[in-house]
XYZ file of N, CA and C in Angstrom:
465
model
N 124.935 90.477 98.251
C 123.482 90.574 98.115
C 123.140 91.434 96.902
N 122.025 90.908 96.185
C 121.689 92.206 94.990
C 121.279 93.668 95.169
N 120.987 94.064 94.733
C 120.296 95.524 95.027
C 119.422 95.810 94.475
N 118.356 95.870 95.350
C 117.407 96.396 94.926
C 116.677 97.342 93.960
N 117.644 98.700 93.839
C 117.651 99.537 92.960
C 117.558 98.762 91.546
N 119.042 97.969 91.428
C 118.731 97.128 89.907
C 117.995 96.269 89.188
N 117.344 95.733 90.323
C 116.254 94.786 90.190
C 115.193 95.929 89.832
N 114.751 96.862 90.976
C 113.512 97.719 90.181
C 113.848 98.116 88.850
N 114.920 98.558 88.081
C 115.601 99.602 87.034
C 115.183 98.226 86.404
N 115.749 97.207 86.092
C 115.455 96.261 85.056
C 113.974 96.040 84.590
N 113.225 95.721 85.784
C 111.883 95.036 85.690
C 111.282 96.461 85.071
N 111.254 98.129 85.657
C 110.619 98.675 84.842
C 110.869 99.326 83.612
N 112.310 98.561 82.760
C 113.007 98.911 81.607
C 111.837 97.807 80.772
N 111.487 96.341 81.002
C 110.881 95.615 80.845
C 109.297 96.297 80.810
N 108.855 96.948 81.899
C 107.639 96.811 82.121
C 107.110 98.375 81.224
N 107.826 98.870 80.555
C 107.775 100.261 80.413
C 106.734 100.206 78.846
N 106.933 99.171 78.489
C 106.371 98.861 77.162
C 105.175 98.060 76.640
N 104.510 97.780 77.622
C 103.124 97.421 77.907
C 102.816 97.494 78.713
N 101.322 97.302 79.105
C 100.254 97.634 80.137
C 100.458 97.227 81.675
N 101.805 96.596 82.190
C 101.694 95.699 83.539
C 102.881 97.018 84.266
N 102.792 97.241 85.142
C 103.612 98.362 85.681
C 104.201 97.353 87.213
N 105.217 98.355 87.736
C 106.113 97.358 88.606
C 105.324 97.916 90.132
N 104.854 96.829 91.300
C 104.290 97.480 92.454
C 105.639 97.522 93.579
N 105.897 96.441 93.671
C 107.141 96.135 94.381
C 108.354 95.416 94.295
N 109.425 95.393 94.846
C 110.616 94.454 94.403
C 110.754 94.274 96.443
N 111.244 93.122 96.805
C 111.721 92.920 98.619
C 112.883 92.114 97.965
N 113.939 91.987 98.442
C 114.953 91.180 98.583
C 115.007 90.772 99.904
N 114.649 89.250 99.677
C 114.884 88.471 101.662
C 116.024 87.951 101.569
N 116.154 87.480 102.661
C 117.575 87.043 103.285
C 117.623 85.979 102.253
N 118.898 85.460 101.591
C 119.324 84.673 101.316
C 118.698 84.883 99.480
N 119.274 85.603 99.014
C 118.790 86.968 98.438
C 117.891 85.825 97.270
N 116.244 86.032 97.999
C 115.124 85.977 97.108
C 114.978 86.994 97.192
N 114.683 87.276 95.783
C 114.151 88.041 95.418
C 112.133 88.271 94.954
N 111.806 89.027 95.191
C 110.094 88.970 95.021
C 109.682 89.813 94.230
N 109.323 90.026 92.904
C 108.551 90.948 92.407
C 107.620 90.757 91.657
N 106.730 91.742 92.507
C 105.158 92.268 92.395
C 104.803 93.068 91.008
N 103.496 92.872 90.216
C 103.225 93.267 89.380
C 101.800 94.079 88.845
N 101.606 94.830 88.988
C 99.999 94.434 88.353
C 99.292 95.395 86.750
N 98.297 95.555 86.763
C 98.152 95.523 85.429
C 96.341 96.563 85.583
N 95.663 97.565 84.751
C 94.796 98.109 85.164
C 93.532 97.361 84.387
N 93.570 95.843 83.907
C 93.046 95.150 83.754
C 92.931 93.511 84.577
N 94.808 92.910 84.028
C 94.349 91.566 84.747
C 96.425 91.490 84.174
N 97.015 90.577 85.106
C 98.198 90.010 84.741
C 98.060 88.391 84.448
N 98.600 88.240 83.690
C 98.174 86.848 82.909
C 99.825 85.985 83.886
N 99.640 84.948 83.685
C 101.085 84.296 84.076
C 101.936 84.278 82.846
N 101.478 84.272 81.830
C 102.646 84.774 80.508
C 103.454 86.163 80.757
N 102.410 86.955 81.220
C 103.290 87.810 81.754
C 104.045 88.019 82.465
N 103.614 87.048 83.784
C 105.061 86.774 84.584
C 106.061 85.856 84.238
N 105.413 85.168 83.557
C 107.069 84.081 82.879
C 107.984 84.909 82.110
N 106.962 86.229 80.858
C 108.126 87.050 80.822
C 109.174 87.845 81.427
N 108.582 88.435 82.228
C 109.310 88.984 83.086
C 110.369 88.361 84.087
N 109.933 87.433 84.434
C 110.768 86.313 85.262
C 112.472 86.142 84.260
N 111.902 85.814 83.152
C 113.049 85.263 82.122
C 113.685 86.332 81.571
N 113.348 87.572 81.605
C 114.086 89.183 81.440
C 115.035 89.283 82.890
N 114.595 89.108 83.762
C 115.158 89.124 84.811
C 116.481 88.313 85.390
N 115.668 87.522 85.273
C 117.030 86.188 84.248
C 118.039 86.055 83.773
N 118.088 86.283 82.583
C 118.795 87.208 81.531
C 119.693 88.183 81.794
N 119.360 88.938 82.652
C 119.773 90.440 82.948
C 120.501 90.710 84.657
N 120.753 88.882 85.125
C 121.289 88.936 86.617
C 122.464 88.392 86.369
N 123.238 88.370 86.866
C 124.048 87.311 86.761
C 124.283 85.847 88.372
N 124.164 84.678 87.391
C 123.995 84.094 88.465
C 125.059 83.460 88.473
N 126.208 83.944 87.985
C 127.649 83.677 88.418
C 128.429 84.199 89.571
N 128.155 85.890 89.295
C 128.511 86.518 90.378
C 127.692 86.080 91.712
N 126.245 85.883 91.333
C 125.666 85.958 92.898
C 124.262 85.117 92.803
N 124.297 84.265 93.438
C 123.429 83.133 93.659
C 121.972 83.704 93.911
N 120.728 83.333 93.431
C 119.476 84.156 94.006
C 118.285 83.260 93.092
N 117.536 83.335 93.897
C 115.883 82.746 94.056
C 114.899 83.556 93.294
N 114.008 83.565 92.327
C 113.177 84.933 91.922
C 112.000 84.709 91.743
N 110.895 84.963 92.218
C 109.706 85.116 92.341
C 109.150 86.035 91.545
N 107.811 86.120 90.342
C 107.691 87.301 89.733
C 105.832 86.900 90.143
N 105.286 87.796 90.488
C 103.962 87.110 90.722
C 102.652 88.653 90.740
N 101.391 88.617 90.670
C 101.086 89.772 90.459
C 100.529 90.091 91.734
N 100.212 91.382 92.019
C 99.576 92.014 93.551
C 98.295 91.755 93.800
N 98.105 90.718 95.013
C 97.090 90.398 95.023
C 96.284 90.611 95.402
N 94.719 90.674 95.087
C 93.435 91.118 94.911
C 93.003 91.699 96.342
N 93.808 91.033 97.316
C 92.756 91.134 99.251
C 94.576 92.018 99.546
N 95.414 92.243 98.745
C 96.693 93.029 99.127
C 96.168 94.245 99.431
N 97.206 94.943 100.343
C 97.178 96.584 100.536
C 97.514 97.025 99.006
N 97.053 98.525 98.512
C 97.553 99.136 97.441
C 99.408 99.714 98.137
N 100.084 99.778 97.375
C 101.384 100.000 97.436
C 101.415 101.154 96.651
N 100.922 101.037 95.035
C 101.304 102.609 94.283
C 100.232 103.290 93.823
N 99.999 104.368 93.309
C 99.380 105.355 93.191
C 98.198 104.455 91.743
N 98.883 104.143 91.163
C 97.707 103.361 90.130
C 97.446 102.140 90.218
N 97.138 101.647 91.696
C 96.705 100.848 92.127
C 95.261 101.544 92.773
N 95.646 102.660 93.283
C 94.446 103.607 93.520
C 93.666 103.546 92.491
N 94.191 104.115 91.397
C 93.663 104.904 90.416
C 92.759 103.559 89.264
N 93.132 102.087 89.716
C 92.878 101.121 89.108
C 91.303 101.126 89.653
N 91.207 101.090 90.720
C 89.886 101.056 92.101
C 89.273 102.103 92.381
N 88.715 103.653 91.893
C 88.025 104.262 91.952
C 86.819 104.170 91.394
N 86.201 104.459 92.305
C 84.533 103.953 91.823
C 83.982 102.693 92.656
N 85.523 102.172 93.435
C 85.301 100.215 93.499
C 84.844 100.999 95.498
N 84.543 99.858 95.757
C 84.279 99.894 97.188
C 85.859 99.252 97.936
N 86.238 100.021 99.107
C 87.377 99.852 99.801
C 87.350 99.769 101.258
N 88.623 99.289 101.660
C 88.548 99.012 103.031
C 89.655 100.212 103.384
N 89.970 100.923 104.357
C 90.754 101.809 105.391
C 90.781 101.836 106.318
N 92.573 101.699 106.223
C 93.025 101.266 108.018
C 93.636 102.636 108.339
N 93.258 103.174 108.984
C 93.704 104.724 109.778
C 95.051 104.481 110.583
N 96.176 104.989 110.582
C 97.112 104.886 111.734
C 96.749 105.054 112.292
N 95.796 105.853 112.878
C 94.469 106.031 114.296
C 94.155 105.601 114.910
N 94.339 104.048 113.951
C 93.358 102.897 114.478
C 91.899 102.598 113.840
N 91.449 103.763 113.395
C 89.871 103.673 112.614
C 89.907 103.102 111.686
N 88.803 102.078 111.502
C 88.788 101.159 110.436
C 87.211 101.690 109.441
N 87.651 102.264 108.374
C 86.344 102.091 107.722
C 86.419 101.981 106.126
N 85.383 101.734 106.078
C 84.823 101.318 103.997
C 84.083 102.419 103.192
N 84.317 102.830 102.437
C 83.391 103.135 101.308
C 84.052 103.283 99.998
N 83.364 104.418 99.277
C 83.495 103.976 97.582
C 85.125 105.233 97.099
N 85.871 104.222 96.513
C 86.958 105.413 96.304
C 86.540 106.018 95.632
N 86.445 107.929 95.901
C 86.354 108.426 94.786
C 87.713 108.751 94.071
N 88.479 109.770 94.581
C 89.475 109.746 93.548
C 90.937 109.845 94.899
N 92.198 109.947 93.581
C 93.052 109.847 94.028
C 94.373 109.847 93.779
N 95.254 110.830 94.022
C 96.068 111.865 93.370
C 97.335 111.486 94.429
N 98.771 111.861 93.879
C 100.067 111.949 94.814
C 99.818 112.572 96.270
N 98.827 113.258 96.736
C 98.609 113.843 97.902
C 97.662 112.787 98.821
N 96.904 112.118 98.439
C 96.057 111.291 98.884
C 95.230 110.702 98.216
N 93.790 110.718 99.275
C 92.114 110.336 98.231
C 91.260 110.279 98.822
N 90.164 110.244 98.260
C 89.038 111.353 98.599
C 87.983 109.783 98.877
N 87.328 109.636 99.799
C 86.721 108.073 99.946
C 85.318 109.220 100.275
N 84.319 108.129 100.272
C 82.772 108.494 100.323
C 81.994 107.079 101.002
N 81.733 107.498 102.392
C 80.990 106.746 103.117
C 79.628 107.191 103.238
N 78.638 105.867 104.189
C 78.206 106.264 104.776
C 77.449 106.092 105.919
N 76.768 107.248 106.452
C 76.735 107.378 108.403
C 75.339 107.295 108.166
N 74.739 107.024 109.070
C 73.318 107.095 110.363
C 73.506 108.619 110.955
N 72.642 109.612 110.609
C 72.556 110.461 111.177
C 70.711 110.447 111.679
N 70.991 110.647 112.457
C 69.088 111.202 112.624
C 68.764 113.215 113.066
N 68.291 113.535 111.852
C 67.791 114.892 111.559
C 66.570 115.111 112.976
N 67.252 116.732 113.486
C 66.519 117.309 114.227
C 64.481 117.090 113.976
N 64.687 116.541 115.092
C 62.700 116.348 114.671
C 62.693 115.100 114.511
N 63.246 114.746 113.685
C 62.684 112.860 113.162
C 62.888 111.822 114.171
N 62.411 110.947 113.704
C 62.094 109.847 114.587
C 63.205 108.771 114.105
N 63.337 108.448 113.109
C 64.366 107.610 112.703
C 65.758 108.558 111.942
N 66.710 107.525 112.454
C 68.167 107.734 111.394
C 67.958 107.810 110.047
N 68.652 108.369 109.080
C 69.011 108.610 107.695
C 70.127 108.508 107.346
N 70.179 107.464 106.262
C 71.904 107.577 105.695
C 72.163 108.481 104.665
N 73.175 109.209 104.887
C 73.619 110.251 104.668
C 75.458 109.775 104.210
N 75.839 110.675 102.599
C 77.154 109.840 101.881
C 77.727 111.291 102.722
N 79.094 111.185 102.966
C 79.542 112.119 103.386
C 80.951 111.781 102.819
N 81.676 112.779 102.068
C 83.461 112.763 101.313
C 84.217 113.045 102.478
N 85.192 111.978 102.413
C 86.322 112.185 103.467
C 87.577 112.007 102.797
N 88.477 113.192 103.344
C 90.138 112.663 102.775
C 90.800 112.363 103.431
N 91.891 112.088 102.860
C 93.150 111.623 104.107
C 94.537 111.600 102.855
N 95.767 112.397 103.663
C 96.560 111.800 103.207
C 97.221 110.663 103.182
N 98.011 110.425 101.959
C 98.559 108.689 102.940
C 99.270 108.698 104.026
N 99.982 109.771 105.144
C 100.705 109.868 106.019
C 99.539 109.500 106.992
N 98.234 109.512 106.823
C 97.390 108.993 107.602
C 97.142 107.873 107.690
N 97.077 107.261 106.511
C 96.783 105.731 106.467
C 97.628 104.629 106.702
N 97.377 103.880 106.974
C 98.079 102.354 107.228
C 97.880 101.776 106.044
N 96.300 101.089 105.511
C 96.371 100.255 104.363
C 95.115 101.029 103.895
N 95.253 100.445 102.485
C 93.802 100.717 101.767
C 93.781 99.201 100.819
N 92.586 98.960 101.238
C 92.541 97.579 100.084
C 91.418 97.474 99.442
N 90.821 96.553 98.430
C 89.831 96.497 97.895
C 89.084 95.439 98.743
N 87.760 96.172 98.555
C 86.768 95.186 99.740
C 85.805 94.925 98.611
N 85.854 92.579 99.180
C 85.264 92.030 98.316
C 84.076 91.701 98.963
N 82.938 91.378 98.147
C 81.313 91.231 99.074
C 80.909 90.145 98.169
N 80.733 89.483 99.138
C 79.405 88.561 98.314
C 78.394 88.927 98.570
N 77.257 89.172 97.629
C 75.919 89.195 97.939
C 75.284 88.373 97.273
């Protein structure tokens, strides 16, 4: 079976020199290989044909037989790395709590420790008659979270 390690080491010897950075590599049974890409603009499929054909290049498919997928991280995906965060601040998001709590608002920022999200609640102020929405900053580390994804709206 390949290893994983070499597959990441190649793709980000490749990826180190322009704008597309590496999200993931999985090796499945019957060793496909899968790797994820993305970019803090847009990944073109030229870009994955390059990479595909570096990869290529750089396996040997004498020693060991394998399948390769190069494709970019997609748009309704969980974030996986840290500048996938950092791609989506400002953007509106979805959060899945290991908790179980599911909620949305606007990423604000977001650093190796976590990130800082900004919702907001229905509170109704002592005296008044009606609720008020009110933004309130919440953090979490990622040991808290399950997923974070980008939440798409039509309006």
């Amino acid at each position: 079976m390949i290893e994983r390690n070499i597959v990441v080491q190649l793709a980000e010897e490749k990826l180190s020199s322009g704008d597309n950075y590496l999200v993931d590599v999985v090796i499945k049974p019957g060793n496909l290989i899968v790797v994820e890409i993305d970019n803090d603009e847009a990944v073109s499929i030229d870009d994955c044909v390059e990479l595909s054909r570096y990869l290529e290049e750089h396996l040997d498919r004498e020693a060991e037989d394998f399948e390769l997928e190069v494709g970019s991280a997609g748009i309704t995906f969980p974030f996986k790395v840290l500048r996938q965060y950092l791609k989506y601040v400002g953007k509106e998001v979805e959060i899945l709590l290991k908790s179980g709590v599911k909620l949305t608002g606007i990423l604000k920022s977001a650093d190796e420790n976590g990130l800082v999200v900004t919702v907001e609640k229905k509170v109704k102020p002592e005296g008044a008659k009606r609720k008020v929405t009110m933004e309130e900053d919440l953090s979490y580390t990622f040991d808290e979270i399950k997923y974070t994804k980008y939440l798409i709206r039509f309006k």
